[in-house]
Coordinates of C-alpha atoms and ligand atoms in Angstrom, one line a residue:
Chain A
M17 CA 0.0 0.0 0.0
S18 CA 1.1 3.6 -0.8
E19 CA 2.3 6.0 1.9
L20 CA -0.4 8.5 2.9
V21 CA 0.6 11.8 1.2
S22 CA -1.7 14.0 3.3
P23 CA -4.2 14.0 6.2
F24 CA -6.7 14.2 3.5
S25 CA -5.7 10.9 1.8
N26 CA -6.7 7.6 3.5
P27 CA -6.0 3.9 3.1
E28 CA -8.7 3.7 0.6
N29 CA -7.7 6.5 -1.8
A30 CA -3.8 6.7 -1.1
E31 CA -3.0 5.3 -4.4
W32 CA -5.2 7.9 -6.1
A33 CA -3.6 10.7 -4.2
V34 CA 0.0 9.4 -4.9
A35 CA -0.8 9.1 -8.7
A36 CA -1.9 12.7 -8.6
T37 CA 1.6 13.7 -7.6
R38 CA 3.0 12.2 -10.8
G39 CA 0.2 13.8 -12.9
E40 CA -2.0 10.7 -13.3
L41 CA -5.8 10.6 -12.6
L42 CA -6.9 7.1 -11.3
I43 CA -10.5 6.0 -11.2
K44 CA -11.7 2.6 -10.0
H45 CA -12.7 -0.3 -12.2
C46 CA -15.0 -3.2 -10.9
R47 CA -13.8 -6.6 -12.0
S48 CA -17.1 -8.0 -11.1
C49 CA -19.6 -5.9 -13.1
G50 CA -17.1 -4.0 -15.4
E51 CA -18.2 -0.6 -14.5
N52 CA -15.9 2.3 -13.7
H53 CA -16.6 4.6 -10.7
Y54 CA -15.3 8.0 -9.1
Y55 CA -14.4 9.0 -6.4
P56 CA -12.4 5.8 -5.9
R57 CA -13.7 3.6 -3.1
A58 CA -13.1 0.0 -1.9
F59 CA -16.6 -1.2 -3.0
C60 CA -18.2 -0.9 -6.4
P61 CA -21.2 1.4 -6.0
F62 CA -23.1 -0.4 -8.8
C63 CA -22.8 -4.1 -7.6
Q64 CA -21.2 -3.7 -4.1
S65 CA -18.3 -6.0 -5.0
A66 CA -15.0 -5.5 -3.3
D67 CA -13.2 -6.8 -6.3
T68 CA -12.1 -3.4 -7.6
E69 CA -8.8 -2.1 -9.0
F70 CA -7.4 1.3 -9.9
L71 CA -7.5 2.3 -13.6
A72 CA -5.4 5.1 -15.2
T73 CA -7.4 7.5 -17.3
S74 CA -6.5 8.9 -20.7
G75 CA -7.2 12.5 -19.4
E76 CA -9.6 13.1 -22.2
G77 CA -13.2 14.3 -21.3
E78 CA -16.1 16.6 -22.1
I79 CA -17.8 19.5 -20.1
Y80 CA -21.0 18.2 -18.6
S81 CA -21.8 21.5 -16.8
F82 CA -20.0 24.4 -15.3
A83 CA -20.5 27.5 -13.1
I84 CA -18.4 30.6 -13.2
T85 CA -18.2 31.4 -9.5
R86 CA -17.5 35.1 -9.6
V87 CA -18.0 35.8 -5.8
L88 CA -14.7 34.1 -5.2
N89 CA -11.4 36.0 -5.7
P90 CA -9.9 34.8 -7.9
V91 CA -12.9 33.6 -9.9
I92 CA -13.2 29.8 -10.1
V93 CA -14.8 27.9 -12.9
H94 CA -16.4 24.9 -11.2
A95 CA -17.4 22.0 -13.5
Y96 CA -18.5 18.5 -14.0
V97 CA -16.4 16.7 -16.7
T98 CA -17.4 13.4 -18.2
L99 CA -14.2 11.3 -18.6
Q100 CA -13.7 9.2 -21.7
E101 CA -13.8 6.1 -19.3
G102 CA -17.3 7.0 -18.2
P103 CA -17.5 8.6 -14.8
T104 CA -18.5 12.3 -14.5
I105 CA -16.3 14.1 -11.9
M106 CA -16.4 17.3 -10.0
T107 CA -13.4 19.5 -11.1
K108 CA -12.4 23.0 -12.3
I109 CA -11.8 24.4 -15.8
V110 CA -8.5 26.4 -15.9
G111 CA -6.3 28.2 -18.4
V112 CA -9.1 29.8 -20.5
D113 CA -11.2 32.9 -20.5
P114 CA -14.3 31.8 -18.5
D115 CA -16.6 33.4 -21.0
R116 CA -15.3 31.0 -23.8
I117 CA -16.3 27.9 -21.9
A118 CA -19.3 25.9 -23.1
I119 CA -21.0 22.7 -22.3
G120 CA -19.8 19.9 -24.6
Q121 CA -16.3 21.2 -25.1
Q122 CA -13.6 18.7 -25.2
V123 CA -11.0 19.0 -22.3
R124 CA -7.8 17.6 -21.3
L125 CA -6.4 16.8 -17.9
G126 CA -3.9 18.8 -15.9
F127 CA -3.1 19.2 -12.3
E128 CA -3.0 22.1 -9.8
P129 CA -1.6 22.3 -6.3
S130 CA -4.2 22.1 -3.6
K131 CA -4.6 22.7 0.1
M132 CA -4.9 19.0 0.6
G133 CA -1.1 18.5 0.2
F134 CA -1.4 16.7 -3.2
P135 CA -2.4 18.2 -6.6
M136 CA -5.9 17.9 -7.8
P137 CA -7.2 17.1 -11.4
V138 CA -8.3 20.2 -13.4
F139 CA -9.1 20.5 -17.1
T140 CA -8.5 22.9 -20.1
P141 CA -10.4 23.0 -23.3
V142 CA -8.5 21.2 -26.0
E143 CA -8.6 24.0 -28.6
T144 CA -7.2 26.5 -26.1
A145 CA -4.5 24.2 -25.0
Q146 CA -3.4 23.8 -28.7
A147 CA -3.7 27.5 -29.5
Chain B
M5 CA -49.9 1.0 6.8
T6 CA -50.1 4.6 5.9
I7 CA -49.9 8.0 7.7
R8 CA -52.9 9.2 5.9
D9 CA -55.3 11.0 8.3
K10 CA -53.3 9.5 11.3
A11 CA -52.1 12.9 12.4
Y12 CA -52.8 16.6 12.2
I13 CA -50.8 19.8 12.2
V14 CA -52.4 21.6 15.1
G15 CA -49.9 24.5 15.7
A16 CA -47.6 26.5 13.6
F17 CA -45.4 29.5 14.3
E18 CA -42.9 31.5 12.3
H19 CA -40.5 33.7 14.3
P20 CA -41.0 37.4 13.3
T21 CA -37.3 38.3 13.5
R22 CA -35.0 38.2 10.6
K23 CA -31.9 39.4 12.5
A24 CA -31.6 37.9 16.0
D25 CA -29.4 40.5 17.7
G26 CA -29.5 40.2 21.5
I27 CA -31.2 36.8 21.6
S28 CA -29.5 33.4 21.9
L29 CA -29.9 30.4 19.7
A30 CA -31.6 28.4 22.6
Q31 CA -34.0 31.3 23.2
L32 CA -34.9 31.2 19.5
H33 CA -35.7 27.6 19.7
A34 CA -37.7 28.2 22.8
E35 CA -39.6 31.1 21.4
V36 CA -40.6 29.1 18.3
A37 CA -41.6 26.1 20.3
L38 CA -43.7 28.1 22.7
G39 CA -45.2 30.1 19.7
A40 CA -46.4 26.9 18.0
M41 CA -47.8 25.6 21.4
A42 CA -49.8 28.9 21.9
D43 CA -51.1 28.7 18.4
A44 CA -52.2 25.1 19.0
G45 CA -53.6 25.9 22.4
I46 CA -51.6 23.3 24.2
T47 CA -49.2 23.3 27.1
A48 CA -45.7 22.1 27.2
D49 CA -46.6 19.0 29.4
M50 CA -48.6 17.6 26.5
I51 CA -45.5 17.3 24.3
D52 CA -44.1 13.8 24.3
G53 CA -42.3 13.7 20.9
Y54 CA -39.3 16.0 19.9
F55 CA -38.0 16.3 16.4
Y56 CA -34.8 18.3 15.7
S57 CA -32.0 18.6 13.2
G58 CA -28.5 20.0 12.8
D59 CA -29.6 23.5 13.8
A60 CA -30.5 22.5 17.4
P61 CA -27.7 23.6 19.8
G62 CA -25.8 20.9 21.6
F63 CA -25.4 17.2 20.9
G64 CA -28.6 16.1 19.3
A65 CA -31.6 16.0 21.7
F66 CA -29.6 16.5 25.0
T67 CA -30.1 20.2 25.2
I68 CA -33.4 21.7 24.1
P69 CA -35.8 19.3 25.9
E70 CA -33.9 20.0 29.0
Y71 CA -33.7 23.7 28.5
L72 CA -37.5 23.9 27.9
G73 CA -38.4 21.3 30.5
L74 CA -40.1 18.8 28.2
N75 CA -40.8 15.2 29.1
I76 CA -40.1 13.3 25.9
R77 CA -40.7 9.6 25.1
H78 CA -40.0 9.7 21.4
L79 CA -37.0 11.3 19.5
D80 CA -36.1 11.8 15.9
G81 CA -33.1 13.8 14.7
T82 CA -33.2 13.1 11.0
D83 CA -31.0 15.6 9.2
I84 CA -31.4 16.0 5.5
G85 CA -30.5 19.7 5.6
G86 CA -33.3 22.3 4.9
S87 CA -35.7 19.4 3.9
S88 CA -35.4 17.8 7.5
Y89 CA -38.5 19.5 8.9
I90 CA -40.8 18.4 6.2
A91 CA -39.6 14.8 6.7
H92 CA -40.1 15.3 10.4
V93 CA -43.8 15.8 9.9
S94 CA -44.1 12.5 8.1
H95 CA -42.0 10.8 10.8
A96 CA -44.1 12.4 13.5
A97 CA -47.3 11.1 11.9
Q98 CA -45.6 7.6 11.6
A99 CA -44.7 7.7 15.4
I100 CA -48.2 8.9 16.3
A101 CA -49.8 6.2 14.2
A102 CA -47.6 3.6 16.0
G103 CA -48.4 5.0 19.5
K104 CA -44.9 6.2 20.2
C105 CA -46.0 9.7 21.0
S106 CA -49.2 11.7 20.6
V107 CA -48.0 15.4 20.5
A108 CA -44.8 16.1 18.5
L109 CA -42.8 19.3 18.5
I110 CA -40.8 20.0 15.4
A111 CA -38.7 23.1 15.8
M112 CA -35.8 24.8 14.0
A113 CA -34.1 28.1 14.5
G114 CA -30.7 29.7 13.7
R115 CA -28.9 33.1 13.7
P116 CA -26.3 33.2 11.0
R117 CA -26.8 37.0 10.4
A118 CA -26.4 38.1 14.0
A119 CA -23.6 35.7 14.5
K120 CA -21.9 36.9 11.2
V121 CA -21.1 33.4 10.3
P122 CA -20.7 32.9 6.5
I123 CA -22.2 29.7 5.2
E124 CA -18.9 28.2 4.3
V125 CA -17.8 28.6 7.9
D126 CA -21.1 27.2 9.1
L127 CA -20.4 24.1 6.9
A128 CA -16.7 23.8 7.7
F129 CA -17.4 20.7 9.9
L130 CA -18.2 18.9 6.5
N131 CA -14.6 19.2 5.5
N132 CA -13.7 16.1 7.4
P133 CA -11.3 13.7 5.7
N134 CA -13.4 10.7 7.2
I135 CA -16.1 11.7 4.8
P136 CA -15.1 9.7 1.7
E137 CA -16.1 12.3 -0.9
V138 CA -14.3 15.1 0.7
P139 CA -10.7 14.5 -0.8
S140 CA -12.0 14.5 -4.4
E141 CA -14.3 17.6 -3.9
F142 CA -13.3 19.9 -1.0
P143 CA -10.2 21.3 -2.6
Y144 CA -12.3 22.8 -5.4
D145 CA -13.9 25.4 -3.0
L146 CA -17.4 24.7 -4.5
L147 CA -19.9 27.1 -2.9
P148 CA -23.5 26.0 -2.5
V149 CA -24.5 28.4 -5.2
S150 CA -22.0 26.9 -7.6
G151 CA -23.7 23.5 -7.4
Y152 CA -27.0 25.0 -8.2
A153 CA -25.6 27.1 -11.0
M154 CA -24.3 23.9 -12.7
V155 CA -27.9 22.6 -12.6
A156 CA -29.2 25.8 -14.2
A157 CA -26.5 25.8 -16.8
R158 CA -27.3 22.2 -17.8
H159 CA -31.0 22.9 -17.8
M160 CA -30.4 25.9 -20.2
H161 CA -28.2 23.7 -22.4
E162 CA -30.7 20.7 -22.6
H163 CA -33.9 22.6 -22.6
G164 CA -33.3 26.1 -23.8
T165 CA -34.4 27.6 -20.4
T166 CA -33.5 31.3 -20.1
S167 CA -32.4 33.6 -17.3
E168 CA -35.6 35.6 -17.9
Q169 CA -37.7 32.5 -17.2
L170 CA -35.8 31.7 -13.9
A171 CA -36.3 35.5 -13.0
W172 CA -40.2 35.0 -13.1
I173 CA -39.7 32.8 -10.0
K174 CA -38.2 35.7 -8.1
V175 CA -40.8 38.1 -9.5
A176 CA -43.6 35.9 -8.2
A177 CA -41.9 35.7 -4.7
S178 CA -41.5 39.5 -4.6
H179 CA -45.3 40.0 -5.6
H180 CA -46.2 37.8 -2.5
A181 CA -43.6 39.3 -0.1
Q182 CA -45.0 42.8 -0.6
H183 CA -47.9 41.7 1.6
N184 CA -45.7 40.2 4.4
P185 CA -44.6 42.8 6.9
H186 CA -41.9 40.4 8.2
A187 CA -40.4 39.7 4.8
M188 CA -36.7 40.7 4.3
L189 CA -37.3 41.9 0.8
R190 CA -40.7 43.5 0.2
Q191 CA -40.0 45.4 -2.9
V192 CA -41.6 44.1 -6.0
V193 CA -39.0 43.4 -8.7
T194 CA -39.3 42.8 -12.4
V195 CA -37.6 40.2 -14.7
E196 CA -35.2 43.0 -15.8
D197 CA -34.2 43.7 -12.2
V198 CA -33.2 40.1 -11.7
V199 CA -31.3 39.6 -14.9
N200 CA -29.5 42.9 -14.4
S201 CA -28.4 42.0 -10.8
P202 CA -24.8 41.0 -10.5
M203 CA -23.6 37.5 -11.4
V204 CA -22.9 35.3 -8.4
A205 CA -22.1 32.1 -10.1
D206 CA -23.1 32.1 -13.8
P207 CA -25.9 31.6 -14.8
L208 CA -27.3 32.6 -11.4
H209 CA -27.5 36.3 -10.4
R210 CA -27.7 37.8 -7.0
L211 CA -31.5 38.0 -7.3
D212 CA -31.7 34.3 -8.2
C213 CA -30.6 33.6 -4.6
C214 CA -32.6 33.3 -1.3
V215 CA -32.0 35.7 1.6
V216 CA -29.8 34.9 4.5
S217 CA -31.9 35.3 7.6
D218 CA -32.1 34.5 11.3
G219 CA -35.2 33.2 13.2
G220 CA -37.0 29.9 12.7
G221 CA -40.3 28.2 13.2
A222 CA -42.1 25.3 14.7
V223 CA -45.0 23.1 14.2
I224 CA -47.0 20.7 16.5
V225 CA -48.4 17.4 15.1
A226 CA -50.9 15.7 17.1
A227 CA -53.0 12.5 17.1
P228 CA -56.6 12.9 15.7
E229 CA -58.4 12.6 19.0
I230 CA -56.3 15.5 20.5
A231 CA -56.5 17.6 17.2
R232 CA -60.3 17.3 17.4
N233 CA -60.5 18.7 20.9
L234 CA -58.4 21.8 20.0
K235 CA -59.9 25.0 18.5
R236 CA -57.8 25.2 15.4
P237 CA -58.9 24.2 11.9
L238 CA -58.1 20.5 11.1
V239 CA -55.0 20.2 8.8
A240 CA -54.4 16.5 8.1
V241 CA -51.2 14.8 7.0
R242 CA -52.3 13.0 3.9
G243 CA -49.0 11.8 2.5
G244 CA -45.3 12.0 2.7
G245 CA -42.1 11.0 0.9
E246 CA -38.4 11.4 1.2
S247 CA -35.2 10.5 -0.7
V248 CA -31.5 11.3 -1.1
K249 CA -29.5 11.6 -4.3
G250 CA -25.8 12.0 -5.0
L251 CA -23.2 11.6 -7.7
N252 CA -23.7 7.8 -7.9
G253 CA -20.1 6.9 -8.6
G254 CA -20.0 9.4 -11.5
R255 CA -23.0 8.2 -13.3
F256 CA -25.7 10.8 -12.7
D257 CA -28.3 13.1 -14.5
I258 CA -27.9 16.5 -12.8
L259 CA -31.5 17.4 -14.0
T260 CA -33.2 14.6 -12.1
S261 CA -33.5 15.3 -8.3
A262 CA -34.4 13.3 -5.3
G263 CA -37.8 15.2 -5.5
V264 CA -38.9 12.7 -8.1
A265 CA -38.9 9.9 -5.6
S266 CA -40.1 11.9 -2.6
G267 CA -42.9 13.4 -4.7
N268 CA -44.1 10.2 -6.2
A269 CA -44.2 8.6 -2.7
A270 CA -46.2 11.5 -1.3
F271 CA -48.7 11.6 -4.1
E272 CA -49.1 7.8 -4.0
E273 CA -49.7 7.8 -0.2
A274 CA -52.2 10.8 -0.5
G275 CA -54.1 9.3 -3.3
V276 CA -54.5 12.7 -5.1
A277 CA -53.5 14.1 -8.5
R278 CA -51.1 16.9 -9.2
S279 CA -54.0 18.9 -10.5
D280 CA -55.8 18.6 -7.1
I281 CA -53.1 20.7 -5.4
K282 CA -54.4 24.2 -4.8
Y283 CA -51.2 25.7 -3.3
A284 CA -47.5 24.6 -3.1
S285 CA -44.7 25.5 -0.9
I286 CA -41.6 24.7 -2.9
Y287 CA -38.1 25.1 -1.4
D288 CA -36.5 28.1 -3.1
S289 CA -32.9 28.4 -2.0
F290 CA -32.4 29.5 -5.7
T291 CA -34.8 30.1 -8.5
I292 CA -33.5 27.0 -10.2
T293 CA -34.5 24.9 -7.1
V294 CA -38.2 25.9 -7.7
L295 CA -38.0 25.2 -11.6
M296 CA -36.4 21.8 -11.1
H297 CA -39.0 20.8 -8.6
L298 CA -42.1 21.9 -10.5
E299 CA -40.9 19.4 -13.1
D300 CA -39.7 16.7 -10.8
L301 CA -42.8 16.8 -8.6
G302 CA -44.9 16.4 -11.8
F303 CA -46.6 19.8 -12.1
C304 CA -45.1 20.1 -15.6
E305 CA -43.0 18.0 -17.9
K306 CA -39.2 17.8 -17.6
G307 CA -37.8 20.7 -19.6
R308 CA -41.1 22.6 -19.5
G309 CA -40.4 24.4 -16.3
G310 CA -39.2 27.6 -18.0
A311 CA -42.5 28.1 -19.8
F312 CA -44.5 27.0 -16.8
V313 CA -43.0 29.7 -14.4
S314 CA -43.4 32.5 -16.9
D315 CA -45.9 35.4 -17.1
G316 CA -46.9 35.2 -13.4
N317 CA -48.1 31.6 -13.4
L318 CA -46.9 31.2 -9.8
I319 CA -48.5 34.4 -8.5
S320 CA -51.6 33.9 -6.3
G321 CA -54.6 35.3 -8.0
V322 CA -52.9 35.5 -11.3
G323 CA -51.5 32.1 -12.2
R324 CA -52.4 28.4 -12.1
L325 CA -50.2 27.3 -9.3
P326 CA -49.6 29.8 -6.6
I327 CA -46.4 29.0 -4.7
N328 CA -44.6 30.4 -1.6
T329 CA -47.3 33.1 -0.8
D330 CA -45.2 34.3 2.2
G331 CA -42.5 35.5 -0.2
G332 CA -40.5 32.3 0.2
G333 CA -36.8 32.0 0.9
L334 CA -36.2 34.2 -2.1
C335 CA -37.8 37.2 -0.4
N336 CA -39.2 36.4 3.0
N337 CA -37.2 34.1 5.2
H338 CA -34.6 31.3 4.9
P339 CA -33.7 30.9 8.6
A340 CA -30.3 29.4 9.5
N341 CA -29.8 28.6 5.8
R342 CA -32.3 25.8 6.3
G343 CA -35.7 27.2 5.3
G344 CA -37.9 23.9 5.4
I345 CA -40.0 24.8 8.4
T346 CA -41.4 28.0 6.7
K347 CA -42.6 25.8 3.8
I348 CA -44.9 23.9 6.2
I349 CA -46.1 27.0 8.0
E350 CA -47.2 28.8 4.9
A351 CA -49.0 25.7 3.7
V352 CA -50.9 25.5 7.0
R353 CA -51.7 29.2 6.8
Q354 CA -53.2 28.6 3.3
L355 CA -55.2 25.6 4.4
R356 CA -56.5 27.4 7.5
G357 CA -57.5 30.4 5.4
E358 CA -55.0 32.5 7.4
A359 CA -52.7 33.6 4.7
H360 CA -52.6 37.3 3.9
P361 CA -56.0 38.2 2.2
A362 CA -54.0 39.5 -0.9
V363 CA -52.4 36.0 -1.4
Q364 CA -55.0 33.6 0.1
V365 CA -55.9 30.9 -2.3
P366 CA -59.8 30.6 -2.3
G367 CA -61.1 27.2 -1.2
C368 CA -57.6 25.9 -0.4
D369 CA -58.2 22.4 0.7
L370 CA -55.1 20.5 -0.6
A371 CA -51.6 21.8 -0.3
L372 CA -48.1 20.5 -0.9
A373 CA -44.8 21.3 0.9
H374 CA -41.5 20.3 -0.5
G375 CA -38.0 20.8 0.8
T376 CA -34.6 20.4 -0.7
G377 CA -31.5 20.1 1.7
G378 CA -27.9 20.1 0.8
S379 CA -26.8 20.9 -2.7
L380 CA -29.1 20.1 -5.6
G381 CA -26.2 19.8 -8.0
V382 CA -24.0 17.5 -5.9
R383 CA -25.8 15.5 -3.1
H384 CA -29.1 16.5 -1.5
G385 CA -32.1 15.3 0.4
S386 CA -35.7 15.8 -0.6
A387 CA -39.0 15.6 1.4
T388 CA -42.5 16.1 0.2
L389 CA -45.6 16.5 2.2
I390 CA -49.3 16.5 1.1
L391 CA -51.7 18.3 3.6
E392 CA -55.4 18.5 3.6
R393 CA -57.9 20.8 5.3
Q394 CA -60.8 18.7 6.8
Ligands
ZN426 ZN1 -19.3 -3.7 -9.8

């Protein structure tokens, strides 16, 4: 088992938190029913099997919804991104003018330092990243 | 077994304050409890059931029953945020039907304004690493309004809903609030006022959000034989339902709330149709909260909420479905960031014929109260209640 990287990681998600430090987003795959889930947990929420394993993601996804939280300083673009591997996850959209973001945009994974002691997954629209 | 006609709401009281300077949290709890007892015409020694939630001071039920001198034989501390108190009425009816208590007190109160505690500080206890979803969500600093804004954005994307349509929900609330002397915001606003107010979290504007207020309220639920001996109009509990919904391992539809399940259960138990409901109290933390639940409770089809709320359709005396005739959380009161109790209280006023004459629904014999607790766009609880004047 991986070492805990922060008080906010725990035995159940330590591998996920450690992967984040090397720029990788892990989700969980259920070997029993074949479904993927996020946030990673010991049991599959779809069939309750404990036969689950971590799965590295491609980092590709699509914006499901977002909110430009303007009352925060700096402004944060909160979002749900649907990963190519299935799960829709809570995240942020970064590196783009908030007014150019739209639901359905293709986005790519990045990481940002967080107050948890390990980096958190964030996403940037693909077109902007290539520009 | 059903709770239908097994219990009656015999007392209801909404605290008049909206900023509780110079009064403690325990005092507020006591004042709403005593107010509801006086309304019912009962004394404290008759209360044998106590229903409370996360707003009560102290560890669960240890504090307020002792503070008030109550002798309790049935307890229920269900906490599903702002929807808790609506679930409590259903639970009280169940407990009364099972003989576990005969007169239940449901009380809530808080003073976030006077205490100057921002909601994110109030909710800081939720940032506990033992809560399994915290590590993957907490670092993003999602505000309550941000979750609701993501629901609104997706609704606009899928169904073409507009900010102007959402604004009609605030307009209706303000039309009602002008008649409520206790309402925080009594000025009638227009669609333009709402859409021109500053963005808080796109696509929600400042006027799409509820007020932050102090105060609270309480209701008394009693067994039929007790209710019939009191002087108040008979308001029967006809049906109830509750549910919770979250992100389901990352497989979810943000436009389907727990209100679908709680509403269906309540209507099934009550044995009435949506078209029978004369008045509805619908939790209005934000305008989108109302729009979503008009759809999810079955008052209109999914996606048609924008058209349904437009042109004053929610204004009493004007539209087809008057809602939140006290001004709701959007204009009147959202005590302790958990406005559920006020939803029950205004439904009781309407059924008794005691709402303000300018907003009273004529012949109001069947009403619905719906609560949403937590964050609609993330994880939330729902409770729905159907009440009947007999
Ligand atoms: Zn499974």
